[in-house]
Short mmCIF file of C-alpha atoms in Angstrom, two decimals:
data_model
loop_
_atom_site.label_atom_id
_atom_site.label_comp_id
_atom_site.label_asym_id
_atom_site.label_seq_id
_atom_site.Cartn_x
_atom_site.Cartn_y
_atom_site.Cartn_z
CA UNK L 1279 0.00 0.00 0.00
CA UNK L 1280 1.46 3.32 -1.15
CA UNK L 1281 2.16 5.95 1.70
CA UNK L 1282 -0.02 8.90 1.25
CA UNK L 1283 1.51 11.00 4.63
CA UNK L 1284 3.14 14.42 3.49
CA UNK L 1285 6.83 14.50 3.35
CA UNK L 1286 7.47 17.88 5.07
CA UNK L 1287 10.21 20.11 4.31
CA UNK L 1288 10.75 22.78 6.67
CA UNK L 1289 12.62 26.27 5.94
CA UNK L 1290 14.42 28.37 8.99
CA UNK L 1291 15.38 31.89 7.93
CA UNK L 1292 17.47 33.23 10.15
CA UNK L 1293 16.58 37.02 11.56
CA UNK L 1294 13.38 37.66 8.77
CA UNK L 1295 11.10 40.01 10.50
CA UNK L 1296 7.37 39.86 9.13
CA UNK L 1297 7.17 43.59 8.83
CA UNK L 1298 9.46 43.64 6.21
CA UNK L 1299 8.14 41.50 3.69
CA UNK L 1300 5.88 41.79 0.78
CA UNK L 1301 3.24 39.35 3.00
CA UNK L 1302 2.58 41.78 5.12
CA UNK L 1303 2.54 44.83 2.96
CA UNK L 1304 5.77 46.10 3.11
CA UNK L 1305 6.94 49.44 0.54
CA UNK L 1306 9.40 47.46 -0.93
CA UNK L 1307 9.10 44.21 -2.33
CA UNK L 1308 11.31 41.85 -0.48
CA UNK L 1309 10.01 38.48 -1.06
CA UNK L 1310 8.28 37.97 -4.46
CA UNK L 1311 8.58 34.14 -3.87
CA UNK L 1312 7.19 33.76 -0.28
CA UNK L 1313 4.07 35.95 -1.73
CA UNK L 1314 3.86 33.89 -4.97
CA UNK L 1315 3.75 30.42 -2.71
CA UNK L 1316 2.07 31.90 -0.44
CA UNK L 1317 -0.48 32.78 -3.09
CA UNK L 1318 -1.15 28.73 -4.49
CA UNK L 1319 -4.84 27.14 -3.71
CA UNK L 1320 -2.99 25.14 -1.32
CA UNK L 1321 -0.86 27.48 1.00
CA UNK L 1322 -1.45 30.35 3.53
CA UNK L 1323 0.71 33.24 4.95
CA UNK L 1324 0.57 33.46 8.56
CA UNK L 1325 1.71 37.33 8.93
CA UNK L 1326 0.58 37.02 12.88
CA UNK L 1327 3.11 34.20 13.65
CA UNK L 1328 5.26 34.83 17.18
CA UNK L 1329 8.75 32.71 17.47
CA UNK L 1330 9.06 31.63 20.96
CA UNK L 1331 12.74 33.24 21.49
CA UNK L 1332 14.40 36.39 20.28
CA UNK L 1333 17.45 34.17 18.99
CA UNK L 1334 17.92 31.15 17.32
CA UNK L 1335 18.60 28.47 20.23
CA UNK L 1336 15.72 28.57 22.10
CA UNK L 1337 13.88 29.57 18.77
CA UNK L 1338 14.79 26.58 17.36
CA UNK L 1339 14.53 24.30 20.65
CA UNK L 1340 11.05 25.26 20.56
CA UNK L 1341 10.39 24.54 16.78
CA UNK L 1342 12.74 21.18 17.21
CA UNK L 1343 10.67 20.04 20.88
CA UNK L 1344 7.14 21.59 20.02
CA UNK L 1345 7.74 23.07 23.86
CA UNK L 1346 8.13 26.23 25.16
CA UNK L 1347 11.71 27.79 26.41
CA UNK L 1348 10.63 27.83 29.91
CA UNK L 1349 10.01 24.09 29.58
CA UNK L 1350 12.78 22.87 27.40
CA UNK L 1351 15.50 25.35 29.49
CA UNK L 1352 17.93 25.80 26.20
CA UNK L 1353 19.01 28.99 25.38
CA UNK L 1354 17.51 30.34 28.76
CA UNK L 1355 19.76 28.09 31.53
CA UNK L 1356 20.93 25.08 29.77
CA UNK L 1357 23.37 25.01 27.02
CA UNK L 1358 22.87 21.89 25.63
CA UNK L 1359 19.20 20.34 25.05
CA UNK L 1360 18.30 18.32 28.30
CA UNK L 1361 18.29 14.21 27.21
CA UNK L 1362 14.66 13.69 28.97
CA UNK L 1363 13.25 15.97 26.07
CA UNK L 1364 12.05 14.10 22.98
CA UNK L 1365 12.50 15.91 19.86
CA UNK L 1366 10.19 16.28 16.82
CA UNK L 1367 12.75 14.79 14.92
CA UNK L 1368 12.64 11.49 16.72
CA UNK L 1369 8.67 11.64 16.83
CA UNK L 1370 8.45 11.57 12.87
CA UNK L 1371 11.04 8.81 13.23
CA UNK L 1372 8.81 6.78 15.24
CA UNK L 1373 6.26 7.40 12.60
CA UNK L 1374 8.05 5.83 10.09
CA UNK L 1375 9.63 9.14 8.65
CA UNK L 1376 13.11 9.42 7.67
CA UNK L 1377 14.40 12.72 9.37
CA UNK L 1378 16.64 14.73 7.65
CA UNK L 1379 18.39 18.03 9.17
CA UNK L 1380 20.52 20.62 7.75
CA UNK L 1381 22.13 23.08 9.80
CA UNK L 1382 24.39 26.79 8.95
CA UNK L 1383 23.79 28.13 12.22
CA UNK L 1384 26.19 26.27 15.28
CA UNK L 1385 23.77 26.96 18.05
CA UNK L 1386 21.49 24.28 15.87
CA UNK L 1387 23.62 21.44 15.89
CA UNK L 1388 25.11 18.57 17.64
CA UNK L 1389 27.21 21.36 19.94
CA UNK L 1390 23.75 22.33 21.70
CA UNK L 1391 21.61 18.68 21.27
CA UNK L 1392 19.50 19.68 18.72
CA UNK L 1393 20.69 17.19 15.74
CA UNK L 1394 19.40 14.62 17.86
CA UNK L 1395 17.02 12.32 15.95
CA UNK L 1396 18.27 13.39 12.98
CA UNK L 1397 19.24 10.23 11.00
CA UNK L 1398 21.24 12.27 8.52
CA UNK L 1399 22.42 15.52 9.93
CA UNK L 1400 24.91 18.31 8.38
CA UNK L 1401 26.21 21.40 10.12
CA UNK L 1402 27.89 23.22 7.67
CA UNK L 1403 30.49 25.83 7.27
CA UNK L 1404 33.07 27.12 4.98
CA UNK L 1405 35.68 24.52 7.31
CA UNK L 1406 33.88 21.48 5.85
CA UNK L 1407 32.48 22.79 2.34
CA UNK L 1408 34.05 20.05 0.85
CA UNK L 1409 33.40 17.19 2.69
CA UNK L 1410 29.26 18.31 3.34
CA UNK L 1411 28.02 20.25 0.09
CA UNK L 1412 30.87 18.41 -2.16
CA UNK L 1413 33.20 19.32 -5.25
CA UNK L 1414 30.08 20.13 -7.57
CA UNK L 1415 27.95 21.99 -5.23
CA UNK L 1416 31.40 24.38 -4.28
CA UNK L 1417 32.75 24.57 -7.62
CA UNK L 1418 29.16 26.31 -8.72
CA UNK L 1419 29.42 28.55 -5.65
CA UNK L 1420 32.69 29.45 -6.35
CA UNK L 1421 32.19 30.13 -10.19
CA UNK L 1422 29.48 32.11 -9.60
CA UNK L 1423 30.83 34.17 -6.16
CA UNK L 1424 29.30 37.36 -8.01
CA UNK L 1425 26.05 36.40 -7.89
CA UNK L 1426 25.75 34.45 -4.91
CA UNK L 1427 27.80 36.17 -2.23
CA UNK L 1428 30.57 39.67 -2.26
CA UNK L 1429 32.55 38.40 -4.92
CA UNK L 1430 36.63 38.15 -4.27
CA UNK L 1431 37.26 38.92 -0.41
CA UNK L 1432 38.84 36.86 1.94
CA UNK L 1433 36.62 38.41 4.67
CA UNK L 1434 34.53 35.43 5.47
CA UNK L 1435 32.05 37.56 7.46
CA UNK L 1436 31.15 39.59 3.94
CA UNK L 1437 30.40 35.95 2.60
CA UNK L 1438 26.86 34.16 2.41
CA UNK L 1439 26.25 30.70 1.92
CA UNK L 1440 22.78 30.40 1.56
CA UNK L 1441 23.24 29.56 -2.03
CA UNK L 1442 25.50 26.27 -0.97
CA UNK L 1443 22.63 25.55 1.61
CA UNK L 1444 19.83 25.53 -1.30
CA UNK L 1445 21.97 23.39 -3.40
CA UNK L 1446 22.32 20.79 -1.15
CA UNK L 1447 18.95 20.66 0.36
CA UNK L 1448 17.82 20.57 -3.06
CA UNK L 1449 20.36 17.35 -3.47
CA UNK L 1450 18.84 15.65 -0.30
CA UNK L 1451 15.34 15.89 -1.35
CA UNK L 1452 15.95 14.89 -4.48
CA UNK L 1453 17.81 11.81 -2.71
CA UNK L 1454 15.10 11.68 -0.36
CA UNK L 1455 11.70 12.18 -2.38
CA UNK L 1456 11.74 8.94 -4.50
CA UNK L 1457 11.68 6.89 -1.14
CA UNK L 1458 8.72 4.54 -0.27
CA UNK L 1459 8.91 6.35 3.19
CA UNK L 1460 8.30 10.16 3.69
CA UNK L 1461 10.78 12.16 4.83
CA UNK L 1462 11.04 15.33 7.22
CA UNK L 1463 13.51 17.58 6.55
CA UNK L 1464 14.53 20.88 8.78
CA UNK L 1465 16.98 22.92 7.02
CA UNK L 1466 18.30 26.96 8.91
CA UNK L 1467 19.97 28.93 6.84
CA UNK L 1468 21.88 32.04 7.38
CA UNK L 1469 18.65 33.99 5.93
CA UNK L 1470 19.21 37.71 6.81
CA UNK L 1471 21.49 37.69 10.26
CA UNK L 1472 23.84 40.59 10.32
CA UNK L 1473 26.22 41.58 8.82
CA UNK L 1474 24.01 42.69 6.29
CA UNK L 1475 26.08 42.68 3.43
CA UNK L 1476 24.32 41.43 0.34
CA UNK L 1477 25.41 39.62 -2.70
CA UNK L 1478 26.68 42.05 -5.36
CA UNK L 1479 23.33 41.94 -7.13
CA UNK L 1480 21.33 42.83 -4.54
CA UNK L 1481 23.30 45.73 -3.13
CA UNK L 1482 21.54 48.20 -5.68
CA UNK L 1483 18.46 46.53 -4.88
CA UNK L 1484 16.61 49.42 -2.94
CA UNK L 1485 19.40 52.19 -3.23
CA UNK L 1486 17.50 54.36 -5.78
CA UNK L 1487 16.20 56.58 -3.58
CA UNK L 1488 18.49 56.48 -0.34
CA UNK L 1489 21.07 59.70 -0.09
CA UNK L 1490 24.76 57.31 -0.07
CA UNK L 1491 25.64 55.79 -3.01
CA UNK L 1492 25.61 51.98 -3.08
CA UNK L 1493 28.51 51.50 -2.17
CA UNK L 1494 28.75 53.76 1.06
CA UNK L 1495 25.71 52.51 1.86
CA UNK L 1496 27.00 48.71 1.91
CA UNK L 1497 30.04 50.10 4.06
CA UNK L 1498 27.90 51.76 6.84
CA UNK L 1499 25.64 48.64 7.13
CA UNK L 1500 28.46 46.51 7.60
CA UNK L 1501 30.62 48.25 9.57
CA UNK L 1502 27.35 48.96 11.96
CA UNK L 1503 25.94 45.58 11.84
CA UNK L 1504 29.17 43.62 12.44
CA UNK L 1505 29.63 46.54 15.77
CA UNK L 1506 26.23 46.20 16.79
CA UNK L 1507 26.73 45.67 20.39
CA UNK L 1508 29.11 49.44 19.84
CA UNK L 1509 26.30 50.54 18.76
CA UNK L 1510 23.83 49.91 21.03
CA UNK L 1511 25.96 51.31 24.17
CA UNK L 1512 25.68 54.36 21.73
CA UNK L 1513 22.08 53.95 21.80
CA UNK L 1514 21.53 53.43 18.21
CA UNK L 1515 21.76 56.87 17.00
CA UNK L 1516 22.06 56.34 13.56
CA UNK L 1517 21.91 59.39 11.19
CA UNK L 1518 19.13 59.52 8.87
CA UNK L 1519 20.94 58.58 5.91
CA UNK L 1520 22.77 56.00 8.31
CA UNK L 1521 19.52 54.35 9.01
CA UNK L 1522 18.40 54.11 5.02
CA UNK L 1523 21.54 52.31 4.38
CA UNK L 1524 20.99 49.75 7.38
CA UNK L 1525 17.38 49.60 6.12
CA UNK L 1526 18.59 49.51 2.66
CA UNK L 1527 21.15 46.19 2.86
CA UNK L 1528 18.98 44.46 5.52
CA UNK L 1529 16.58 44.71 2.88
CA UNK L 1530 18.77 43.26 -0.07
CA UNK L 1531 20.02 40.57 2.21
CA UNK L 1532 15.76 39.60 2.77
CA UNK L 1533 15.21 40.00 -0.75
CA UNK L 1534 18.27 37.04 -1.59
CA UNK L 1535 17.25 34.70 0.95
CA UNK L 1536 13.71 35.27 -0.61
CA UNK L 1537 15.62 34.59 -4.04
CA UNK L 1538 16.92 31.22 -3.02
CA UNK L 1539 13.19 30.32 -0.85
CA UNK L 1540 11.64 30.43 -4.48
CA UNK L 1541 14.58 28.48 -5.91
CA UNK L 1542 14.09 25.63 -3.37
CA UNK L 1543 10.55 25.77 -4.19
CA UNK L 1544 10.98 25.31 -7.47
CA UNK L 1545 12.85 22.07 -7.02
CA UNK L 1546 10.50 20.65 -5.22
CA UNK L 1547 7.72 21.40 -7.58
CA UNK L 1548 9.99 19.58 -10.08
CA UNK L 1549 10.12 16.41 -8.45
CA UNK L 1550 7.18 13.43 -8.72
CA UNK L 1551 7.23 12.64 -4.96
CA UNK L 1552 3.65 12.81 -4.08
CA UNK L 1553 2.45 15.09 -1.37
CA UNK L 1554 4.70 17.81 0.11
CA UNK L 1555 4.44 20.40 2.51
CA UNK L 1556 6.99 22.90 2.67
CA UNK L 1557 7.14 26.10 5.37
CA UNK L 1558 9.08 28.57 5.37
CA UNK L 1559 9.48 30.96 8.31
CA UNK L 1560 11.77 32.72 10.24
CA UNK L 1561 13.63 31.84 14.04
CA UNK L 1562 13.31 35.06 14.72
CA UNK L 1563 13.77 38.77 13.60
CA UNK L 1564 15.95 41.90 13.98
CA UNK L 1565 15.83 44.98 15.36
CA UNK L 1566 17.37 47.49 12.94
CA UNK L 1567 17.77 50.75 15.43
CA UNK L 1568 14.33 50.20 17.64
CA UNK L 1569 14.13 50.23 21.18
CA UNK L 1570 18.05 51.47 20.67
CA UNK L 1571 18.91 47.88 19.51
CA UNK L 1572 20.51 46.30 16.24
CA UNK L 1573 20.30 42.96 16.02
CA UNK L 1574 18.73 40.47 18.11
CA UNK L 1575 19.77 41.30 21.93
CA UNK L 1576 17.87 42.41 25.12
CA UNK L 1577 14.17 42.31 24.22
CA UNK L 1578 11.28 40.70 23.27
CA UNK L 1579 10.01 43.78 21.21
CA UNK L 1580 7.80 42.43 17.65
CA UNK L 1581 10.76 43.35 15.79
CA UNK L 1582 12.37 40.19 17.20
CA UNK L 1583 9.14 38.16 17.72
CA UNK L 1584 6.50 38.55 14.71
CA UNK L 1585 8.18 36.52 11.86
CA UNK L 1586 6.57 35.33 8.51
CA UNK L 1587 5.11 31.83 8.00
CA UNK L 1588 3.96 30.43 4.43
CA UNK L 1589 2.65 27.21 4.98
CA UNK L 1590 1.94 25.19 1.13
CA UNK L 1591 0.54 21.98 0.29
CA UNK L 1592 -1.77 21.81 3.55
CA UNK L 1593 -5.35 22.56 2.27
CA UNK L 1594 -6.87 22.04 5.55
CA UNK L 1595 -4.60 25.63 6.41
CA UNK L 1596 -5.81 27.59 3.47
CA UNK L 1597 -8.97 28.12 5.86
CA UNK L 1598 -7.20 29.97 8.49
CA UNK L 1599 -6.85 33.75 8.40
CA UNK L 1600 -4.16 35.52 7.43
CA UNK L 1601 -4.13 37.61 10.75
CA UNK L 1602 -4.90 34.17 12.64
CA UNK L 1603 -2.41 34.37 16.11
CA UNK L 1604 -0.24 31.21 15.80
CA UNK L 1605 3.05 30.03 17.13
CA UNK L 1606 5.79 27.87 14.96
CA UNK L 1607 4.55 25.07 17.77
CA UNK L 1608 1.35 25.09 16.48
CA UNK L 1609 2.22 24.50 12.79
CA UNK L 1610 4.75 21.48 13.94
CA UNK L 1611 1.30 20.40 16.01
CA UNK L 1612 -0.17 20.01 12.41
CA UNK L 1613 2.52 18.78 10.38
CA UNK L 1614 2.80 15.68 13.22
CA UNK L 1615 -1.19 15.30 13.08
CA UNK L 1616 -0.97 15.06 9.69
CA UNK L 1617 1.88 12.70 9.65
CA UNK L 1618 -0.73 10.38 11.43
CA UNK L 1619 0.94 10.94 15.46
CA UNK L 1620 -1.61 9.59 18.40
CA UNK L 1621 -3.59 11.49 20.44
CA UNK L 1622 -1.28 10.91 23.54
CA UNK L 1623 1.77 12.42 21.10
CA UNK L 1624 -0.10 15.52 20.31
CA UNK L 1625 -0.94 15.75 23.69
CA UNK L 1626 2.66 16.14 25.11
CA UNK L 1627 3.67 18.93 23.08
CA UNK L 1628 2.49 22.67 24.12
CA UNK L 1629 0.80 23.74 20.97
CA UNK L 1630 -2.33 23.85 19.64
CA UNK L 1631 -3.84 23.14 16.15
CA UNK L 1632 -4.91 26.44 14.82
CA UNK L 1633 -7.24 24.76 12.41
CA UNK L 1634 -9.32 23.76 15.59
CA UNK L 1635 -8.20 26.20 18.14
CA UNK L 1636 -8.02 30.03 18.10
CA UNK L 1637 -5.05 31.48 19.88
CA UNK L 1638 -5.82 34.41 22.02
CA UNK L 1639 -2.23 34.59 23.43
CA UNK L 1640 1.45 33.95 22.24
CA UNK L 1641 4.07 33.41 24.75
CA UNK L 1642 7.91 34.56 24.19
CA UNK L 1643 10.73 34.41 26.63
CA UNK L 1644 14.33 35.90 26.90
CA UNK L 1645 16.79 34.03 29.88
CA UNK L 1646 19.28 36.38 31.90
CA UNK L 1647 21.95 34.71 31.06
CA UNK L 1648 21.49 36.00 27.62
CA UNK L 1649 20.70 39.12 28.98
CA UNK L 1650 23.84 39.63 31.16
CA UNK L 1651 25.77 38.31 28.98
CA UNK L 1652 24.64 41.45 26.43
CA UNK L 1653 24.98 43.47 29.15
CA UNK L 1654 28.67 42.89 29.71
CA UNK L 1655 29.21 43.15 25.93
CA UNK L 1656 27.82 46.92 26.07
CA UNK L 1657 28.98 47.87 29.01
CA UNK L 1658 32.90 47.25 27.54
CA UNK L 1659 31.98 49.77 24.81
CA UNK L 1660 30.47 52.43 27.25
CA UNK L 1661 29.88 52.04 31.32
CA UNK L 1662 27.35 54.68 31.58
CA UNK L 1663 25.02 53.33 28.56
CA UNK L 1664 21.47 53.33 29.45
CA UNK L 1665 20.07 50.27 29.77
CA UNK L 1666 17.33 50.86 32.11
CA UNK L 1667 14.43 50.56 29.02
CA UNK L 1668 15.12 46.39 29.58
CA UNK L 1669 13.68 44.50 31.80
CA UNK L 1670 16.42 41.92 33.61
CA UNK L 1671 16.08 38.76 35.10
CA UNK L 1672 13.81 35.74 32.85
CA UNK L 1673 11.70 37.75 31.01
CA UNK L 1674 8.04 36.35 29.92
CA UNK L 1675 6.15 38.63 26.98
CA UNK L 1676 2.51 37.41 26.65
CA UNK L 1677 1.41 39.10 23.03
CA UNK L 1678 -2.38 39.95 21.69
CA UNK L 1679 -3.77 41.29 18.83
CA UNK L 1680 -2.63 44.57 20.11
CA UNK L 1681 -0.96 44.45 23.26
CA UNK L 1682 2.31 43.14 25.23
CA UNK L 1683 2.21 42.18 28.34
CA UNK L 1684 5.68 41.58 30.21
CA UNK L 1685 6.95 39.79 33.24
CA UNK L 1686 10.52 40.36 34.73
CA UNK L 1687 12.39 41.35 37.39
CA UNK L 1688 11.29 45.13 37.45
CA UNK L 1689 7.52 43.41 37.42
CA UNK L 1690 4.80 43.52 34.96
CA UNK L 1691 4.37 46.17 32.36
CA UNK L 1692 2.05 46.36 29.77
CA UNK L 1693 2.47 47.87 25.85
CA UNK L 1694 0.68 48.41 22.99
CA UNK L 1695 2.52 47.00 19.52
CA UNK L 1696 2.50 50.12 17.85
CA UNK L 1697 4.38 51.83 20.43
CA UNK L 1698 7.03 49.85 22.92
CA UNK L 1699 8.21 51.82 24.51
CA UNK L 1700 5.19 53.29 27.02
CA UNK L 1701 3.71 50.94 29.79
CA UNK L 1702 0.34 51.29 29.48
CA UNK L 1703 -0.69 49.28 32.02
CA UNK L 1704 -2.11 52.25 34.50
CA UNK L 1705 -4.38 53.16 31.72
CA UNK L 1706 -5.71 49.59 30.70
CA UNK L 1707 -5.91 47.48 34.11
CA UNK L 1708 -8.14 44.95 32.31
CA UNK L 1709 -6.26 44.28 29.89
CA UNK L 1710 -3.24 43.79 31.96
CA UNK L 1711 -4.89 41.40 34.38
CA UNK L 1712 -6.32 39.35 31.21
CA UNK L 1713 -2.97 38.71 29.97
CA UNK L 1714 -1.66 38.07 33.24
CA UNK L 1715 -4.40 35.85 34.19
CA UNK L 1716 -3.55 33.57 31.13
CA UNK L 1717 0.24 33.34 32.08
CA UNK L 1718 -0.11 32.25 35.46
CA UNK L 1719 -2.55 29.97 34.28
CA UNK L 1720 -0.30 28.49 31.47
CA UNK L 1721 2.11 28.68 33.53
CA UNK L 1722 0.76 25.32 35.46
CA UNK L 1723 0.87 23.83 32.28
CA UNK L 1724 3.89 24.42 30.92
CA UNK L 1725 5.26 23.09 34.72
CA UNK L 1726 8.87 23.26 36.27
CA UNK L 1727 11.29 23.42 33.17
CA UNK L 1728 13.83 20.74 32.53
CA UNK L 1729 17.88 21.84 33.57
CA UNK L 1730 20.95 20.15 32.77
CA UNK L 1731 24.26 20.78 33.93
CA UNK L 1732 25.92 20.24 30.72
CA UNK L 1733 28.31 22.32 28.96
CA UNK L 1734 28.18 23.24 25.43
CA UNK L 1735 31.26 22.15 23.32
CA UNK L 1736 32.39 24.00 20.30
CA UNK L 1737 34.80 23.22 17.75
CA UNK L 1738 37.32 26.19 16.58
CA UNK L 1739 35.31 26.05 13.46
CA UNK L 1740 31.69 26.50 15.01
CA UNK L 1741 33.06 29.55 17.05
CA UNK L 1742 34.67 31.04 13.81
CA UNK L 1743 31.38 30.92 12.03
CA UNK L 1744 29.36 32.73 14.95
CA UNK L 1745 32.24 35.05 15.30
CA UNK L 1746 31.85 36.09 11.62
CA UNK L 1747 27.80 36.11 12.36
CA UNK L 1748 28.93 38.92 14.85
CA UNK L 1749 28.80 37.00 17.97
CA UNK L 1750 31.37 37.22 20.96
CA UNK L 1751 32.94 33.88 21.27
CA UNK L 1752 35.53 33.00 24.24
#
């Protein structure tokens, strides 16, 4: 009997804000391709989608356990995934799926747990081109630098390799999709993380009516994006024409990824391998000079937590609003529903199905550790910078339709989304005890959160790549 489950192919873009896409009605048009598949009789874009971190471990703990960071502890106060945690990966496994994962970010690999039940797993990185992507796959990337990355620098940090990670995700499906089983494949990709330095043909992109020339333009962004944590002990205060240039490259960076989303589309359209579903969405975003942050540090501001979702080849989805409140939880929910899991599997995630449940309220969380750790990082660049607009401590953010509640150490505040930066919370009491009232409620639910002791182990190579990402390694 022929298998009729969905293989699933799912797409992490690393740092892709919803505001700034075409789904969502941006000025410029960023992502042609996530609009056109989002457009198909059998796809949806979720614009109202909140990631459950503000950077990619926890993000992707969440997406890779179907569990909240509070529950799962990673990227809050464990370093390493906790063993007593299944993953989604070994779920589809025990349904019969082969599970595929493909990884350009080191937080999301076998350094942090989360390449467990993975039967084929690849980090990659520019260390192990050879031996992961292969002669054919580099030679490509290589002949056609120009197009897919800065062209001749020996910088790696002006480098991207989403290109390589397309090619070979394209390889392993094609491996993959003539299989009697289905397969589940997670692929992150470098997406639009700072630096924002596009590819030479997207530097121009949306330069036509900025005041620097491309090429100053590309300079600034760099320079700013790769000094980020400078900058925000500086406050963020970017000149006008300073902040169209960021705005400028972090868009031509978006608009590339979206280039090589509609590429790996495309493949899979190709292929005769029966029923696919393929998302695409982001870990989280980036703040690009709000709340006096570049990047993703500190907060839990929408910048950082509304990302896009396109969801295609679910029909039972294409029902949903656009607007509809989800979580990335809640779309793994229905991919392992449809992939046939048990009531008592569904049951032990912390989603919900969307297509059967409306979600009122999205929950996001930010660990001190990261917090104090961004704090030191600042605090080197300037001792008096003002800091005092964060909230320390674990920080909870429950989000609405239109408001923010948080929870940290300097107590509960409450904000509107269209302005962050005023507590509100004197002038709506109701609506602050509503979204409190759900918290300490879920809160029961989501129960005392799993901690390990164990210590995260990176290679030379996996702290080279984050330290041309622009993070502070040791």
């Amino acid at each position: 009997m022929t298998d009729t489950r969905p293989n699933i192919v799912w797409l992490n873009l690393d740092s892709i804000r919803a505001d700034r896409t075409s789904l969502a009605g941006y000025h410029r048009d960023t992502t042609p391709n996530m609009r056109r598949i989002a457009e198909g009789p059998t796809s949806k874009a979720l614009t109202n989608c909140v990631s459950h971190a503000m950077w990619s471990l926890p993000s992707d703990s969440s997406i890779l356990t179907g569990t909240y960071p509070s529950h799962h502890g990673t990227g809050l106060w464990n370093d390493v995934l906790p063993e007593g945690i299944t993953t989604i990966p070994e779920r589809f496994a025990e349904l019969g799926y082969r599970t595929v994962g493909l990884s350009q970010n080191a937080y999301c690999s076998e350094s942090t747990g989360l390449d467990r039940g993975f039967q084929d797993f690849t980090w990659m990185d520019k260390s192990n081109l050879l031996q992961t992507a292969g002669p054919k796959i580099l030679l490509k990337y290589l002949l056609g630098i120009r197009k897919h990355s800065a062209g001749f620098t020996t910088d790696a940090s002006r480098h991207r390799p989403e290109f390589i990670a397309t090619e070979l995700a394209k390889r392993r499906i094609s491996d993959y999709g003539g299989s009697d089983e289905p397969f589940f494949m997670f692929v992150h990709t470098q997406g639009a993380h700072l630096p924002y330095i596009p590819p030479l043909p997207y530097r121009d992109a949306f330069t036509d009516d900025i005041e620097m020339s491309t090429e100053e333009a590309a300079d600034v962004a760099f320079d700013r994006s790769m000094n980020y944590y400078r900058e925000i002990a500086n406050g963020c205060e970017f000149s006008p024409a300073e902040k169209e240039a960021i705005d400028a490259m972090y868009d031509g960076v978006l608009a590339y990824a979206d280039q090589q989303v509609g590429d790996l589309y495309d493949h899979i359209q190709s292929l005769d391998m029966g029923p696919t579903v393929f998302v695409v969405t982001g870990d989280h975003g980036d703040l690009l000079g709000e709340h006096g942050v570049l990047g993703h540090q500190f907060s839990l501001h929408d910048g950082l937590v509304n990302v896009p979702t396109v969801v295609h080849g679910l029909p039972s989805v294409t029902d949903l609003p656009e607007d509809a409140l989800v979580q990335h939880i809640d779309v793994m929910q229905m991919l392992l529903d449809e992939a046939g899991a048990s009531e008592e599997t569904l049951a032990e995630l912390q989603g919900i199905d969307p297509r059967e449940e409306t979600r009122t309220y999205a929950l996001s969380q930010r660990g001190n550790e990261t917090y104090e750790t961004a704090v030191e990082q600042v605090r080197k660049h300037n001792p008096d910078a003002d800091l005092d607009r964060f909230q320390s401590g674990l920080v909870h953010a429950v989000r609405s339709d239109d408001y923010k509640w948080l929870r940290g150490d300097r107590g509960d505040e409450l904000y509107r989304l269209d302005d962050e930066d005023t507590d509100v919370s004197a002038d709506n009491p109701d609506v602050a005890d509503d979204h409190r009232e759900f918290f300490e409620t879920f809160s029961e639910r989501l129960g005392r959160g799993e901690r390990n002791a164990e210590q995260r182990e990176m290679s030379d190579a996996m702290k080279k790549q984050l330290s041309d990402l622009g993070y502070v390694m040791d």
